[in-house]
XYZ file of C-alpha atoms in Angstrom:
488
model
C -11.101 139.329 59.981
C -9.285 137.507 57.179
C -6.117 138.808 55.611
C -3.834 137.478 52.904
C -0.329 138.822 52.506
C 1.094 137.750 49.184
C 4.896 138.085 49.384
C 7.636 137.324 46.881
C 10.672 138.824 48.572
C 10.838 142.663 48.302
C 10.938 145.281 51.090
C 9.036 148.431 51.521
C 8.945 151.724 53.324
C 5.807 152.654 51.324
C 3.312 150.753 49.282
C 2.669 150.945 45.608
C -0.805 151.658 44.199
C -2.798 148.747 42.863
C -2.251 149.813 39.303
C 1.510 149.719 39.940
C 1.477 146.394 41.693
C 3.688 144.031 39.661
C 2.452 140.887 38.108
C 3.626 138.038 40.277
C 5.325 135.243 38.232
C 3.702 131.842 38.470
C 6.983 130.312 39.553
C 7.076 132.376 42.788
C 6.069 130.012 45.689
C 3.028 130.935 47.726
C 3.227 130.672 51.499
C -0.069 130.980 53.420
C 0.101 132.343 56.990
C -2.306 133.651 59.515
C -1.516 137.131 60.853
C -2.564 137.983 64.402
C -2.052 141.296 66.165
C 0.986 141.181 68.382
C 2.401 144.191 70.305
C 6.062 144.463 71.125
C 7.108 142.403 74.157
C 7.932 144.075 77.434
C 10.769 144.735 77.700
C 11.278 145.184 73.967
C 14.337 142.871 73.836
C 12.766 140.146 75.967
C 13.435 137.818 73.037
C 16.647 137.844 71.046
C 18.019 135.827 68.178
C 21.581 136.581 69.296
C 22.887 135.224 72.585
C 23.835 137.978 75.027
C 27.589 138.166 75.745
C 26.863 137.623 79.449
C 25.299 134.232 78.558
C 28.401 133.016 76.727
C 30.959 130.821 78.497
C 34.735 130.553 78.106
C 36.030 128.027 75.599
C 36.081 126.930 72.021
C 32.888 125.686 70.404
C 34.537 123.387 67.881
C 35.180 120.299 70.012
C 31.480 120.273 71.016
C 30.383 120.660 67.371
C 32.556 117.633 66.464
C 30.983 115.645 69.351
C 27.478 116.586 68.175
C 28.372 115.516 64.589
C 29.822 112.185 65.860
C 26.673 111.510 67.855
C 24.430 112.406 64.888
C 26.277 109.828 62.773
C 25.839 107.237 65.449
C 22.075 107.911 65.813
C 21.658 107.919 62.019
C 23.423 104.572 61.694
C 21.153 103.049 64.424
C 17.922 104.321 62.977
C 15.563 101.985 61.162
C 15.256 102.679 57.463
C 11.647 103.901 57.756
C 12.784 106.676 60.116
C 14.682 108.376 57.348
C 11.431 108.809 55.442
C 9.596 109.946 58.574
C 12.272 112.372 59.475
C 12.157 114.014 56.007
C 8.323 114.155 56.059
C 8.306 115.792 59.535
C 10.535 118.603 58.286
C 8.037 119.333 55.586
C 5.015 119.121 57.895
C 3.377 122.130 59.585
C 3.872 122.147 63.383
C 0.095 121.603 64.042
C 0.127 118.467 61.882
C 3.124 116.746 63.444
C 2.712 113.332 65.193
C 3.753 114.962 68.490
C 4.396 111.864 70.582
C 6.556 110.274 67.890
C 8.535 113.420 67.233
C 9.011 114.013 70.957
C 10.306 110.489 71.399
C 12.730 110.888 68.469
C 14.139 114.117 69.892
C 14.313 112.723 73.422
C 16.551 109.967 72.136
C 18.919 112.643 70.862
C 19.221 114.723 73.988
C 22.936 114.005 74.304
C 23.469 115.382 70.820
C 21.411 118.477 71.554
C 23.335 118.986 74.819
C 26.640 119.059 72.878
C 25.136 121.409 70.319
C 23.868 123.848 72.949
C 27.193 123.729 74.703
C 28.880 124.647 71.416
C 26.673 127.658 70.663
C 27.161 129.035 74.136
C 30.959 129.205 73.899
C 32.755 132.548 73.595
C 34.755 131.612 70.549
C 34.725 129.209 67.600
C 38.080 128.423 66.081
C 38.202 125.579 63.555
C 41.963 126.094 63.058
C 41.628 125.447 59.366
C 43.674 127.740 57.024
C 42.531 126.828 53.574
C 44.661 129.663 52.216
C 47.704 127.508 53.102
C 46.391 124.503 51.101
C 47.705 124.251 47.471
C 45.218 124.918 44.702
C 43.960 121.536 43.604
C 43.992 120.241 47.188
C 41.961 123.283 48.217
C 39.338 122.570 45.566
C 39.124 118.976 46.608
C 39.228 119.775 50.298
C 36.635 117.658 52.035
C 34.556 119.532 54.552
C 32.217 116.776 55.783
C 31.828 118.483 59.145
C 30.424 121.571 57.558
C 28.092 119.657 55.255
C 26.875 117.713 58.247
C 26.183 120.935 60.110
C 23.110 121.169 57.831
C 21.794 117.967 59.508
C 22.333 119.546 62.918
C 20.370 122.528 61.722
C 17.534 120.185 60.611
C 17.410 118.621 64.087
C 17.106 122.132 65.566
C 14.403 122.841 63.029
C 12.429 119.815 64.151
C 12.884 120.800 67.781
C 11.574 124.288 67.000
C 8.573 122.818 65.196
C 7.729 120.685 68.158
C 8.012 123.658 70.552
C 5.735 125.704 68.312
C 3.190 122.916 68.140
C 3.152 122.653 71.939
C 2.849 126.436 72.389
C 6.329 126.740 73.935
C 7.141 129.901 72.045
C 10.106 130.960 74.274
C 11.729 127.511 73.792
C 11.203 127.806 70.021
C 12.922 131.196 70.029
C 15.827 129.799 71.964
C 16.233 126.908 69.509
C 16.058 129.271 66.531
C 18.653 131.445 68.161
C 20.961 128.463 68.533
C 20.395 127.754 64.835
C 21.389 131.267 63.823
C 24.517 130.975 65.968
C 25.419 127.655 64.178
C 24.901 129.391 60.869
C 27.233 132.257 61.790
C 29.981 129.949 63.046
C 29.898 127.812 59.956
C 30.037 130.933 57.803
C 33.073 132.242 59.582
C 34.923 128.947 59.827
C 36.993 129.518 56.674
C 37.261 132.244 54.046
C 35.704 130.098 51.316
C 32.399 130.351 49.546
C 31.182 126.857 50.287
C 31.088 127.567 54.075
C 29.403 130.954 53.457
C 26.726 129.186 51.518
C 26.270 126.397 54.087
C 25.930 129.027 56.781
C 23.402 130.884 54.615
C 21.439 127.668 54.072
C 21.268 127.095 57.827
C 20.110 130.663 58.378
C 17.396 130.151 55.734
C 16.198 127.079 57.691
C 15.969 129.189 60.787
C 14.042 131.862 58.882
C 11.568 129.198 57.877
C 11.159 128.420 61.570
C 10.536 132.084 62.330
C 7.824 132.150 59.627
C 6.084 129.123 61.303
C 6.369 130.820 64.677
C 4.809 134.032 63.389
C 1.808 132.003 62.146
C 1.348 130.278 65.511
C -1.527 131.384 67.685
C -0.350 133.544 70.565
C 3.178 133.968 69.247
C 5.061 137.054 70.464
C 6.018 139.801 68.039
C 9.540 139.108 66.775
C 10.318 142.497 65.153
C 12.935 143.421 67.775
C 14.241 139.894 68.094
C 14.931 139.929 64.326
C 16.600 143.305 64.616
C 19.151 141.814 67.046
C 20.562 139.914 64.148
C 23.091 141.899 62.037
C 21.496 143.091 58.771
C 24.452 141.584 56.875
C 25.077 138.262 58.685
C 27.290 136.964 55.882
C 30.220 138.819 54.327
C 31.785 136.946 51.455
C 34.375 139.586 50.547
C 37.389 137.590 51.895
C 36.029 134.365 50.426
C 35.595 135.943 46.986
C 39.138 137.303 47.132
C 40.505 133.911 48.044
C 38.537 131.927 45.449
C 39.229 134.308 42.582
C 42.891 133.979 43.459
C 42.673 130.168 43.090
C 44.228 130.145 39.580
C 47.447 131.547 41.010
C 47.443 129.009 43.836
C 46.527 126.296 41.383
C 49.344 127.305 39.055
C 51.878 129.009 41.336
C 54.491 129.519 38.644
C 52.296 132.227 37.136
C 52.869 134.512 40.099
C 56.428 135.399 39.052
C 55.913 134.808 35.328
C 57.007 138.362 34.434
C 60.270 138.272 36.487
C 61.353 134.660 36.680
C 64.381 133.500 34.702
C 63.885 129.970 33.588
C 65.115 127.974 30.661
C 62.790 127.440 27.705
C 62.661 123.745 28.646
C 61.549 124.569 32.152
C 58.862 126.950 30.907
C 57.622 124.204 28.553
C 57.583 121.708 31.444
C 55.553 124.098 33.590
C 52.991 124.637 30.799
C 52.635 120.887 30.313
C 52.036 120.583 34.086
C 49.494 123.434 33.875
C 47.628 121.692 31.083
C 47.560 118.486 33.099
C 46.295 120.241 36.239
C 43.475 122.027 34.451
C 42.446 118.932 32.490
C 42.238 116.847 35.661
C 40.287 119.559 37.431
C 37.753 119.721 34.606
C 37.344 116.054 33.975
C 38.744 112.701 35.027
C 40.398 110.433 32.457
C 41.643 106.864 32.329
C 44.790 107.474 30.384
C 47.911 105.556 31.366
C 50.760 107.673 32.653
C 52.598 107.229 29.358
C 49.547 108.218 27.289
C 48.899 111.188 29.597
C 52.521 112.386 29.324
C 52.387 112.355 25.503
C 48.897 113.848 25.350
C 49.638 116.741 27.719
C 52.892 117.600 25.917
C 51.005 117.741 22.635
C 48.281 119.852 24.231
C 50.797 122.300 25.687
C 52.570 122.598 22.339
C 49.340 123.321 20.607
C 48.432 125.869 23.231
C 51.681 127.772 22.736
C 51.396 127.701 18.958
C 47.805 128.986 19.062
C 48.222 131.549 21.872
C 51.707 133.016 21.332
C 51.010 135.313 18.344
C 47.909 136.871 19.994
C 49.634 137.100 23.406
C 52.653 138.852 21.868
C 50.499 141.369 20.067
C 48.517 142.169 23.187
C 51.558 142.555 25.329
C 53.178 144.891 22.784
C 49.966 146.938 22.617
C 49.984 147.275 26.415
C 53.486 148.738 26.354
C 55.583 145.650 27.074
C 59.255 146.230 26.100
C 59.551 144.896 22.566
C 63.244 143.972 22.761
C 62.735 142.004 25.994
C 59.628 140.333 24.579
C 61.650 138.993 21.669
C 64.189 137.418 24.062
C 61.613 135.589 26.177
C 60.793 131.929 25.672
C 57.479 131.558 23.898
C 55.938 129.629 26.792
C 56.886 132.409 29.169
C 55.159 134.960 26.910
C 52.012 132.881 27.076
C 52.334 132.591 30.898
C 52.769 136.389 31.283
C 49.713 137.020 29.100
C 47.662 134.424 31.107
C 48.698 136.139 34.365
C 47.719 139.617 33.210
C 44.413 138.412 31.868
C 43.693 136.530 35.122
C 44.368 139.668 37.168
C 42.178 141.793 34.973
C 39.257 139.346 35.066
C 39.631 138.863 38.851
C 39.549 142.611 39.611
C 36.667 143.225 37.285
C 34.600 140.880 39.443
C 36.063 141.547 42.873
C 35.578 145.319 42.704
C 31.824 144.887 42.847
C 32.078 143.290 46.299
C 32.755 146.762 47.676
C 29.499 148.211 46.254
C 25.976 147.713 47.710
C 24.136 144.860 46.100
C 21.569 146.850 44.041
C 24.400 148.573 42.123
C 26.756 145.598 42.387
C 24.242 143.273 40.604
C 24.067 145.536 37.622
C 27.793 146.170 37.565
C 28.638 142.506 37.966
C 26.324 141.527 35.073
C 27.940 144.226 32.910
C 31.485 143.046 33.849
C 30.652 139.432 33.075
C 29.191 140.424 29.668
C 32.291 142.489 28.884
C 34.586 139.636 29.919
C 32.747 137.331 27.570
C 32.679 139.860 24.744
C 36.405 140.523 25.139
C 37.060 136.714 25.233
C 38.273 136.453 28.781
C 35.537 133.912 29.309
C 34.087 131.318 27.014
C 32.305 130.000 25.098
C 33.704 130.074 22.518
C 37.341 129.337 23.481
C 38.529 132.518 25.220
C 41.568 134.150 23.567
C 42.359 135.957 26.790
C 42.321 132.892 28.969
C 44.824 130.586 27.264
C 45.016 128.175 30.181
C 41.231 128.156 30.713
C 41.533 128.796 34.425
C 39.386 131.943 34.389
C 36.593 130.240 32.420
C 36.679 127.145 34.621
C 36.793 128.751 38.062
C 35.122 132.199 37.865
C 31.496 132.042 36.565
C 30.099 129.963 39.425
C 31.738 132.136 42.011
C 29.783 135.198 40.988
C 26.388 133.563 41.872
C 27.268 133.578 45.599
C 26.688 137.261 46.013
C 23.065 136.842 44.809
C 22.488 133.990 47.283
C 23.579 136.256 50.112
C 21.310 139.051 48.858
C 18.354 136.620 48.746
C 18.942 135.813 52.419
C 19.120 139.503 53.456
C 15.967 140.159 51.492
C 14.180 137.296 53.259
C 15.245 138.669 56.640
C 13.882 142.097 55.763
C 10.644 140.563 54.536
C 10.084 139.004 57.983
C 10.644 142.373 59.545
C 7.935 143.826 57.349
C 5.454 141.123 58.381
C 6.191 141.746 62.101
C 5.842 145.502 61.480
C 2.318 144.732 60.120
C 1.511 142.820 63.310
C 2.740 145.747 65.421
C 0.510 148.099 63.469
C -2.463 145.773 63.818
C -1.938 145.690 67.607
C -2.236 149.483 67.750
C -5.138 149.762 65.251
C -7.781 147.291 66.396
C -6.449 144.561 64.221
C -6.613 146.604 61.040
C -3.911 146.387 58.379
C -2.383 149.623 57.131
C -3.557 150.891 53.765
C 0.092 151.366 52.848
C 3.280 150.402 54.551
C 4.034 154.160 54.912
C 1.112 154.238 57.370
C 3.171 152.154 59.806
C 4.584 154.654 62.314
C 5.558 152.437 65.256
C 8.773 151.091 63.782
C 10.896 151.551 60.636
C 9.740 149.434 57.702
C 12.829 148.158 55.821
C 13.395 148.539 52.162
C 14.379 145.551 50.057
C 18.175 145.395 50.479
C 18.393 143.550 47.137
C 16.884 146.477 45.217
C 17.060 149.486 47.528
C 13.353 149.965 46.805
C 10.154 149.488 48.823
C 8.135 146.305 48.937
C 5.136 146.174 46.616
C 2.137 146.102 48.999
C -1.639 146.398 48.576
C -4.761 145.641 50.514
C -7.720 143.979 48.765
C -11.212 143.278 50.072
C -10.203 140.302 52.295
C -6.425 140.240 52.066
C -3.254 142.161 51.650
C -0.432 141.318 49.301
C 3.298 141.864 49.739
C 5.528 140.868 46.863
C 9.197 140.051 47.406
C 11.059 139.294 44.134
C 14.233 137.258 43.698
C 17.378 139.301 44.312
C 18.580 138.870 40.769
C 15.126 139.629 39.336
C 15.257 136.483 37.161
C 15.064 133.190 39.157
C 11.482 133.601 40.244
C 11.505 130.354 42.224
C 13.637 132.294 44.759
C 10.751 134.793 45.263
C 7.894 134.366 47.711
C 4.238 135.055 47.685
C 3.015 135.003 51.263
C -0.680 134.743 51.777
C -1.480 135.885 55.284
C -4.984 135.889 56.818
C -5.769 137.696 60.021
C -7.012 135.732 63.011
C -7.822 136.401 66.629
């Protein structure tokens, strides 16, 4: 009984009719899997992707993570060059096609690393003791987080271990390894309130979801619906990180914080603007100017900035109700600083507010806010009138993409739940697929959290299709088209 499920990331509580099934973009990757009937395990939570609290041990995970990272570096340094190519190829190879003896030997040589990693994920707490919010702006941007980047490599080692377990039919071992990977993802995500660690954690979780997909396709694999449900539906919350990163301009240029109340001489305000120009320029690009050349250049740039921005800033502040008499007394550089501060706060809040709204509505609202900020010249190009120091244009646009990345991950998780719900239905219906997802009565079938709408699903003569689109509806390479064929 052959079945194909074509899936490009979208969830469903009911199916759409064939004539309503969307055209799947060519860019959407196709993943072919074999679906086999699989009832829920007994007991239902026999398998979990979250370690039970009773299994956790006292202590801090971080020292063990550092030991695992150190050992990984040592192993990597001792590997022959050809092993780097083999290692990468193994990660792209299906479990059944792995050179098992070679992979087993490679992993056996790294048992000390895996021991440290398993010790880490079994600890009760994980405190990296890193407060990036205490690090000044430019230092925070340049903050090197090699340990977090190298956590991806640890995740890849777990991925290979899971592949080997799947290939050898050790499904419980594979589930345990995947569980450890999800724990690693969570602890990297929560290490610091900064988007880069959120995104590294998300990348690790996506690696583990790939392992889940391979396990689902393995002959005799248990149903993972309830194991997947043990993971929180929103594993990654970037609200604090977004708040911190959108506040970077004020940490980067701290004199802006009290721009409206500080009493400084005109000379001091001019000096601070020169310093601001230098900081922003060095953040945006490196240069080879001598210190003397740089000093002259930045003074000229700051002078030009004030001359260009002051008239517009003054008009805007007056229009907003700023006291006219006081405005006339303020140094021109301070007027520009006050205007820059107010514009930064407005732009920040126009973006941050959407973090408190579910993604389907937030995506639309965030796109509208970004369009308005560009139209109103808070963001460039062209040069933004309402961002005289260019700090909003430089730091904000990339930040807004992170919410979509999180939504893509949540959508992928829900898609796996749909596939396992299909296998549960097959187990209760002589291996038959449901005509629609609404026909599945055993368990709830999730909607697509990225859209709030059902998955598009249909059954053809010899296959079923389930389409899961990209969260933003545009970058179709982030979609999936799963082709799943039934097997005994």
